[in-house]
Every structure is written in structure tokens, then in C-alpha cells.
Short mmCIF file of C-alpha atoms in Angstrom, two decimals:
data_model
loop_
_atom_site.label_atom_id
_atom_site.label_comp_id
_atom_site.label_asym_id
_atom_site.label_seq_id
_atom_site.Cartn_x
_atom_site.Cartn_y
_atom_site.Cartn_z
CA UNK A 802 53.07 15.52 -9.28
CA UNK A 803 53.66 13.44 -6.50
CA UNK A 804 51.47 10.29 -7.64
CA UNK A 805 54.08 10.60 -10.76
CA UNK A 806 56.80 10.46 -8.55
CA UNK A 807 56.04 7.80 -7.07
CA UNK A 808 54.72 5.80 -9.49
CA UNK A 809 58.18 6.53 -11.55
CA UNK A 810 60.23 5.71 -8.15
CA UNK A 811 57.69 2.03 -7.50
CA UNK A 812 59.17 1.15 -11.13
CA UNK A 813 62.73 2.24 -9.73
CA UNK A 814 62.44 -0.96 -7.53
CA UNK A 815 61.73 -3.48 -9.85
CA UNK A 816 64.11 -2.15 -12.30
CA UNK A 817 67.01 -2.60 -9.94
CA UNK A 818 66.73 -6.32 -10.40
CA UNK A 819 67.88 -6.11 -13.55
CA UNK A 820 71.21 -4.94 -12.95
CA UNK A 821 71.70 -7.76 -9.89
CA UNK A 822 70.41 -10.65 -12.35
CA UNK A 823 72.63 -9.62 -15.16
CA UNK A 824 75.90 -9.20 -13.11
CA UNK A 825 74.50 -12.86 -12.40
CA UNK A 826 73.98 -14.27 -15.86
CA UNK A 827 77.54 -12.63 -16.91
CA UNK A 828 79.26 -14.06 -14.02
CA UNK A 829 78.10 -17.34 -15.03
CA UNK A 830 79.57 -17.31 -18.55
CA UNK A 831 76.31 -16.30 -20.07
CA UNK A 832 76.68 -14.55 -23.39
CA UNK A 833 75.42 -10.98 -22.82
CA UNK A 834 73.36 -11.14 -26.36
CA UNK A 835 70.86 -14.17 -24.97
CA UNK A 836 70.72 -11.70 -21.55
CA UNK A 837 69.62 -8.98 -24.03
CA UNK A 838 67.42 -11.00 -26.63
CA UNK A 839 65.60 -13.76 -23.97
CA UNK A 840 64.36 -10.56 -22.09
CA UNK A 841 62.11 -9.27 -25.07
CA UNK A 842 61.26 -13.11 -26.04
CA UNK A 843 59.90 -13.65 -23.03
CA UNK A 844 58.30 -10.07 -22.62
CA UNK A 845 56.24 -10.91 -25.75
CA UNK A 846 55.18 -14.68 -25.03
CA UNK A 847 53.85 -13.41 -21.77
CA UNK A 848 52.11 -9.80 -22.70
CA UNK A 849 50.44 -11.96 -25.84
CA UNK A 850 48.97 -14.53 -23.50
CA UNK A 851 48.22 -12.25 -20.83
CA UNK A 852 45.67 -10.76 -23.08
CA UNK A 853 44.39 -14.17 -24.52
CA UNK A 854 44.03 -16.01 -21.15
CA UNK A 855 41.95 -12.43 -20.08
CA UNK A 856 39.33 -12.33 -23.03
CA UNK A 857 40.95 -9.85 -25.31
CA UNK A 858 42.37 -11.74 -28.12
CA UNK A 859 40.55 -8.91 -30.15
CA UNK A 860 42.62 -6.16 -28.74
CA UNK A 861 45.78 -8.34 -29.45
CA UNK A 862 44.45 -8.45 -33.16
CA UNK A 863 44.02 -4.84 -33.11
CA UNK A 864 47.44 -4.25 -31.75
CA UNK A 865 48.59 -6.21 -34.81
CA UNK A 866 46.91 -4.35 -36.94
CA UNK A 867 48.17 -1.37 -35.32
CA UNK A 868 51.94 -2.01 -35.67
CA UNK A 869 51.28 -3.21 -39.40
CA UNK A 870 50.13 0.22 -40.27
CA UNK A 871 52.72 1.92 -38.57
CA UNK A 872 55.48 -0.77 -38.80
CA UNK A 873 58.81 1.45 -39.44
CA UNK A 874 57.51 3.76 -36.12
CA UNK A 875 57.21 0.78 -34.16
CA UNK A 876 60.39 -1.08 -35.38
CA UNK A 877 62.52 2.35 -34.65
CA UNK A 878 60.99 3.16 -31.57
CA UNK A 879 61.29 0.24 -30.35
CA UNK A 880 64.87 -0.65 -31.60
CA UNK A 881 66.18 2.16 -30.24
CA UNK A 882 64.69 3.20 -26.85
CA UNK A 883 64.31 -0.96 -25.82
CA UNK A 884 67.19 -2.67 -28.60
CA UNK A 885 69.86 0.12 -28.05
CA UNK A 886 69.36 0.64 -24.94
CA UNK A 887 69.27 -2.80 -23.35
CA UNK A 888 71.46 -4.59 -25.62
CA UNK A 889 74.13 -2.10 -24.49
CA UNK A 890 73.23 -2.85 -20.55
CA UNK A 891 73.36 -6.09 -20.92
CA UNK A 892 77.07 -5.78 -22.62
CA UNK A 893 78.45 -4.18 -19.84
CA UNK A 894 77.35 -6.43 -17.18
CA UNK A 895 79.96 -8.60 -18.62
CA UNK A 896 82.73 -6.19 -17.49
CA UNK A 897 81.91 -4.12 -14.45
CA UNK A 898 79.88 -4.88 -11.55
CA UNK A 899 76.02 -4.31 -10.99
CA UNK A 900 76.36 -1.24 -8.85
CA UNK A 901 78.60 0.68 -11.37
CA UNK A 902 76.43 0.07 -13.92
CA UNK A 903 73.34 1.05 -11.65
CA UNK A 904 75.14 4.08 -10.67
CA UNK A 905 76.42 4.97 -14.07
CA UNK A 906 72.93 4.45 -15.84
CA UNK A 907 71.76 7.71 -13.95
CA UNK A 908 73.50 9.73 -16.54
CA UNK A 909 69.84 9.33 -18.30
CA UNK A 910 68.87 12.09 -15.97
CA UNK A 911 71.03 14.13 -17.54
CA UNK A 912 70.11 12.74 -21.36
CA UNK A 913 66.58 12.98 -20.49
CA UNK A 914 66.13 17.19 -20.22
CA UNK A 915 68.70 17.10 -23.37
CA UNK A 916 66.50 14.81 -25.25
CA UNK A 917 63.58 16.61 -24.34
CA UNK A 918 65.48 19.77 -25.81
CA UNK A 919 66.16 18.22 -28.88
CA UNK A 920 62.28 18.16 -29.40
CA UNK A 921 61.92 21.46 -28.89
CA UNK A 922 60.69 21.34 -25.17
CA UNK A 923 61.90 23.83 -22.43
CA UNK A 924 63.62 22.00 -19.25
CA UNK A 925 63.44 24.69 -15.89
CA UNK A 926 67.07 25.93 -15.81
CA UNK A 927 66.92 25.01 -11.96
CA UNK A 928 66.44 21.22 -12.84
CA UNK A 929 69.51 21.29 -15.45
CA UNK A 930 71.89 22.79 -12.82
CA UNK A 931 70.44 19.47 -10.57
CA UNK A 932 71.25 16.93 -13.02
CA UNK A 933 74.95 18.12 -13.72
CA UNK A 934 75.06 17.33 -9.83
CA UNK A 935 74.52 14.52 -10.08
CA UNK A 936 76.25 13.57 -12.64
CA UNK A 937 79.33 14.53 -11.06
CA UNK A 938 78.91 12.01 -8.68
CA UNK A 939 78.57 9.22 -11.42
CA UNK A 940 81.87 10.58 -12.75
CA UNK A 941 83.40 10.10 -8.87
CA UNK A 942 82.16 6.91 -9.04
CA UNK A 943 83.56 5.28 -11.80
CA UNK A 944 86.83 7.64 -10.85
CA UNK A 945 86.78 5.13 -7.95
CA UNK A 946 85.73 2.46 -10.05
CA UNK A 947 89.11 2.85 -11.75
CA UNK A 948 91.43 2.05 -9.03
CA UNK A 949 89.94 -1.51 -8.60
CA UNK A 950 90.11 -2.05 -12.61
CA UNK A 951 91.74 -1.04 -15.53
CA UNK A 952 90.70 1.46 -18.45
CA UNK A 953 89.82 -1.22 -20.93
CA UNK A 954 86.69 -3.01 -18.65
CA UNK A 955 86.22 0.80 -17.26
CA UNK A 956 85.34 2.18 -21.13
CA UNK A 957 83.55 -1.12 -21.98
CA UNK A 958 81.54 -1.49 -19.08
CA UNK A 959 80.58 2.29 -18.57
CA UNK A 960 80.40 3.42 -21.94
CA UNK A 961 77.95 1.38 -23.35
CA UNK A 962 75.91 2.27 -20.73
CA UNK A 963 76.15 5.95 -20.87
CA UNK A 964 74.98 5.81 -24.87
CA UNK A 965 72.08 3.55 -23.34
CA UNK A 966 71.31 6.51 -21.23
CA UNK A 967 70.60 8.69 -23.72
CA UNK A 968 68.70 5.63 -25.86
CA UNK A 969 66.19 5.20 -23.84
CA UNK A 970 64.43 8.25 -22.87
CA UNK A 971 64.88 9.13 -26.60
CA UNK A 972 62.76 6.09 -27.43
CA UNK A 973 60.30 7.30 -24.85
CA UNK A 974 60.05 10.72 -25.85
CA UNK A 975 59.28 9.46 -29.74
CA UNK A 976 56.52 7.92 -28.46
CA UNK A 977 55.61 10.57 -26.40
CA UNK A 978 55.73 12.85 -29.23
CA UNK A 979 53.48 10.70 -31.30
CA UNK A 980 50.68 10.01 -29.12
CA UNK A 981 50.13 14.43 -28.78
CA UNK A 982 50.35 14.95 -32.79
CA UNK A 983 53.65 14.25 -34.12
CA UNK A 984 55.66 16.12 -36.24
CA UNK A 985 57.27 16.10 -39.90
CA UNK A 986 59.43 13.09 -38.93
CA UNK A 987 57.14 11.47 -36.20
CA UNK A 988 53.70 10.28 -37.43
CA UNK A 989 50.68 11.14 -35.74
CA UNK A 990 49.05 7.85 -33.61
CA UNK A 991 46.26 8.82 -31.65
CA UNK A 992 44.88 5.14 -31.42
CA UNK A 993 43.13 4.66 -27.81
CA UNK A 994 45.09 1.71 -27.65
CA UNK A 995 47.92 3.64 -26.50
CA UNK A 996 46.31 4.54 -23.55
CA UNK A 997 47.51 1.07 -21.59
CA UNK A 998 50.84 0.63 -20.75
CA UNK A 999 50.70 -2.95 -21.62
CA UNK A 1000 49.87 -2.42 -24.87
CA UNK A 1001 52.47 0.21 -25.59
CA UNK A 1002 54.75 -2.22 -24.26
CA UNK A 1003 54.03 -4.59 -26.62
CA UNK A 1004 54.28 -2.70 -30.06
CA UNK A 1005 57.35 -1.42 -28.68
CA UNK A 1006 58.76 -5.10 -28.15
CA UNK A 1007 57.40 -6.30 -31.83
CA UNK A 1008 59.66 -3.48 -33.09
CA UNK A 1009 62.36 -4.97 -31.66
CA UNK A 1010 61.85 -8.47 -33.23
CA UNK A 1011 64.16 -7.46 -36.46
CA UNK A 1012 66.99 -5.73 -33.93
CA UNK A 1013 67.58 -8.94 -32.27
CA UNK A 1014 67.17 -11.02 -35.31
CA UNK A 1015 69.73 -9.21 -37.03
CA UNK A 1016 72.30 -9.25 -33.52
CA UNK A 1017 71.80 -12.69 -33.51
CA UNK A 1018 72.73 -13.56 -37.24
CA UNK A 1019 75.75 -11.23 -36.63
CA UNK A 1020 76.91 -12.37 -33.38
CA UNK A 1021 75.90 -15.91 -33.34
CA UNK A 1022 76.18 -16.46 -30.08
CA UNK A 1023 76.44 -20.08 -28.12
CA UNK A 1024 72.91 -21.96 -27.32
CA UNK A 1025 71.94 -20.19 -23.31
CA UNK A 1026 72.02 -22.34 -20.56
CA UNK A 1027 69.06 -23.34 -18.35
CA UNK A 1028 69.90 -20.64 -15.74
CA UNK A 1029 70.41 -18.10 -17.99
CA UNK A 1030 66.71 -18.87 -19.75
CA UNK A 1031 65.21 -18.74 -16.52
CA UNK A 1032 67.08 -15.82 -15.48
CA UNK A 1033 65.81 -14.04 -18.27
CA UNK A 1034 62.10 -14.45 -17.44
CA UNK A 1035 62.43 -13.21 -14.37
CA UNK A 1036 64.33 -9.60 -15.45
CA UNK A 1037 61.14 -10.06 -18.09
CA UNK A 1038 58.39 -10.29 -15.50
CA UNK A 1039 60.01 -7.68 -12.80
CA UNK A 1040 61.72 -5.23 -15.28
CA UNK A 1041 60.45 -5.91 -18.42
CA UNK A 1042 56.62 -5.99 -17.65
CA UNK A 1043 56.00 -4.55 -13.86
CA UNK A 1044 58.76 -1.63 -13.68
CA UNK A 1045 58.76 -0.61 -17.59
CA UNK A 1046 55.00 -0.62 -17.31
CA UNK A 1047 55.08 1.50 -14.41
CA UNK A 1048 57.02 4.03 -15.82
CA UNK A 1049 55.73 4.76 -19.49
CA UNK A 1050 52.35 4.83 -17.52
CA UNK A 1051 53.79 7.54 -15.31
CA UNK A 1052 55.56 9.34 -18.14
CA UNK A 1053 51.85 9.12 -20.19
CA UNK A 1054 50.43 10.56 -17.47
CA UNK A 1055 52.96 13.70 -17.58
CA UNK A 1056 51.63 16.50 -19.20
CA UNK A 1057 54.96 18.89 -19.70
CA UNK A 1058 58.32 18.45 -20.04
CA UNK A 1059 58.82 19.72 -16.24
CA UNK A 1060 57.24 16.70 -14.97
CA UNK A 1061 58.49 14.30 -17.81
CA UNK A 1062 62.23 15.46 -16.09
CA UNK A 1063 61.20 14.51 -12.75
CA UNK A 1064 59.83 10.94 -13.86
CA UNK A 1065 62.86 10.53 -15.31
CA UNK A 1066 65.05 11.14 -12.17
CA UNK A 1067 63.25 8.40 -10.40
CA UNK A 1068 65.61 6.19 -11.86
CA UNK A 1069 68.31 7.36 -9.53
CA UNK A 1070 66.23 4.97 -6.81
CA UNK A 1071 67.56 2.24 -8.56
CA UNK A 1072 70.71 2.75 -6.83
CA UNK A 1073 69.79 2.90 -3.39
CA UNK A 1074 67.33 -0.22 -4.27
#
């Protein structure tokens, strides 16, 4: 439990850079939708050469393969525990600061023993009672928040984020779900694939390929600027790849919903960090 734990609080650290390097894109008139999109473009261009430049163009064929067979798994897993949730994120940058989005993203340790409800999976009562701690003190935050804004950048910058808290551990627990036998709406993938991070990272990012297609048709955002390209690889490399990584490795490694929970309150490191 404690190699969890800290594995889950490792990707804590690198996932704190993403709220610093957003606040920075937004800040400099970058359109929260290339902040969003960029991410997962780069994510992608660098997972598919990682594995060409290290010998294993045949497990990036199988990973193809893999994803055609179970495309509309992949496109809503994806879409919704990596689209939803970090198109959302990346939204509110533009109207509160880093830290109040930090702090208000820990409401997904409260989402996280509901979602794992909503699959059927008992959450210790003891933990519950924890998390609605906690989550009073995100509510005394943006309470606070309040006096040095007003209620319109207050609801649009926290909550986006509090719907992304709920997004993503649902997209986790789908896959979760599917890789230990499914159910009548979640298909059954047992492929040993699954068993590297990497690899689940990138079948998750190919499903989001038609989310931000379809964001970008509707939103047509201005072209990015230089900064905001470069920007983007970086929250790719430290968030994206390293953290993410991290922390479906930790959460594959979990065995019951008990320690699925306490992966999941990690995140509240990315505070502090």
C-alpha cells in the first residue's frame, strides 16, 4: 500500500506543472482550446516515436490493431476521462488562478469513491467521512476566492473544473473495469498490452483524436503562438507522459477499491507541490 502511495503522490509532482504552465499560456492570451488540444498532439507524436526509436514498431502496430477492434471503448474512454476532463482544466485557467484551480481539482477525491460506487464497488465508510473533509476546505477556498473576484470568473473558473473532477477518475475506472472482465456495457480487454502504462496511455490519447477534432471545427480557435506550442510539450512530457503514467500504473497495480481511493487522494499533493 505504501509503494502505491507513493507512486500516486511521485505523479502528484509532475502533475502540478500543469496547472502553473496553463495559468501561463492563459495569461499570455493563449486560447485555452490549443492549451487543451497541443497537449494530446504532442503526447501522441512522442509515445509513437518513443516506441519506434526503441525497437518496437511491432507493438505500436499491435496497439493499432488493438484500438481498431475496440475503437468506440477507446474513443469514449478516452474522450471522457482525458477530453472532458482536460479540456475543462484548461478552460478555467483562463479565469482563475493556478492555485484555485489546483485546490479546487481535489474535489476528484470526493468523485473518485462516488464513481467507484457507481460501479458497484464498496468505499470504507471511514474514507468517505475523510473526503467530505476535505472538501470543505475546497469550498473555504474558493469562499475566499470570492472576495478577490466576482461570481461570473468564480462559476467559470471552478466549475468546469469540479465536472473535470468527476471526468477523470470515471475514465479511469472504465478502464479499470475492462481490463478485470467488464460488464454488459464495458467490453472485456484482457490484451497483455495493457499491462504498460505507456501503452494504455496511448489508446487512451487515439480516442481522443475525434474529441478535439470536433472542438476544433466548433470553436475554431486562432493559429497558437510559439510559446504556447512549446508550452504545450512541456505539460505533455511532465504531465501528460511522466505523472499520468505514474498514476494509471499505480491505480493498475490496485487491487480493490480501498486502495484505488487512496491513489486517488494523492492528487491532493498537487497543492502543496
Amino acid at each position: 500500500m505504501l509503494r502505491l502511495i507513493a507512486i500516486g503522490t511521485l505523479s502528484a509532482l509532475f502533475f502540478s506543472s500543469t496547472f502553473i504552465l496553463n495559468r501561463a499560456m492563459s495569461l499570455e492570451n493563449g486560447h485555452w482550446l490549443w492549451t487543451a488540444s497541443l497537449r494530446y498532439g504532442w503526447m501522441l507524436a512522442f509515445l509513437v516515436c518513443g516506441l519506434v526509436l526503441t525497437g518496437r514498431a511491432k507493438t505500436l502496430g499491435k496497439l493499432l490493431r488493438s484500438y481498431r477492434r475496440h475503437w468506440l471503448f477507446w474513443t469514449l474512454t478516452g474522450s471522457v476521462g482525458f477530453g472532458v476532463f482536460y479540456a475543462l482544466i484548461s478552460f478555467s485557467a483562463s479565469f482563475a488562478p493556478g492555485w484555485v484551480i489546483a485546490t479546487t481539482w481535489q474535489t476528484t477525491i470526493l468523485a473518485s469513491p462516488l464513481v467507484l460506487l457507481l460501479f458497484g464497488r464498496a468505499v470504507p465508510l471511514k474514507a468517505v467521512l475523510f473526503i467530505f473533509i476535505i472538501f470543505s476546505g475546497i469550498i473555504l477556498v474558493n469562499v475566499e476566492q470570492l472576495e478577490m473576484s466576482n461570481w461570473r470568473e468564480l462559476l467559470l473558473g471552478g466549475l468546469p473544473v469540479l465536472v473535470a473532477a468527476f471526468a477523470y477518475p470515471l475514465g479511469n475506472q472504465i478502464l479499470w473495469e475492462a481490463q478485470r472482465g467488464g460488464n454488459r456495457l464495458i467490453p472485456e480487454i484482457n490484451d497483455s498490452l495493457l499491462s504498460d502504462a505507456f501503452n494504455r496511455i496511448l489508446l487512451l490519447t487515439l480516442g481522443t483524436i475525434p474529441f478535439w477534432l470536433l472542438l476544433l471545427l466548433f470553436v475554431a480557435p486562432p493559429a497558437p503562438s510559439a510559446g504556447q506550442v512549446i508550452n504545450t510539450a512541456l505539460v505533455a512530457i511532465f504531465s501528460g507522459i511522466i505523472a499520468t503514467s505514474l498514476f494509471l500504473h499505480a491505480r493498475h497495480l490496485a487491487t480493490n477499491a480501498y486502495q484505488i481511493s487512496a491513489i486517488d487522494a494523492t492528487q491532493s499533493g498537487e497543492v502543496l507541490f
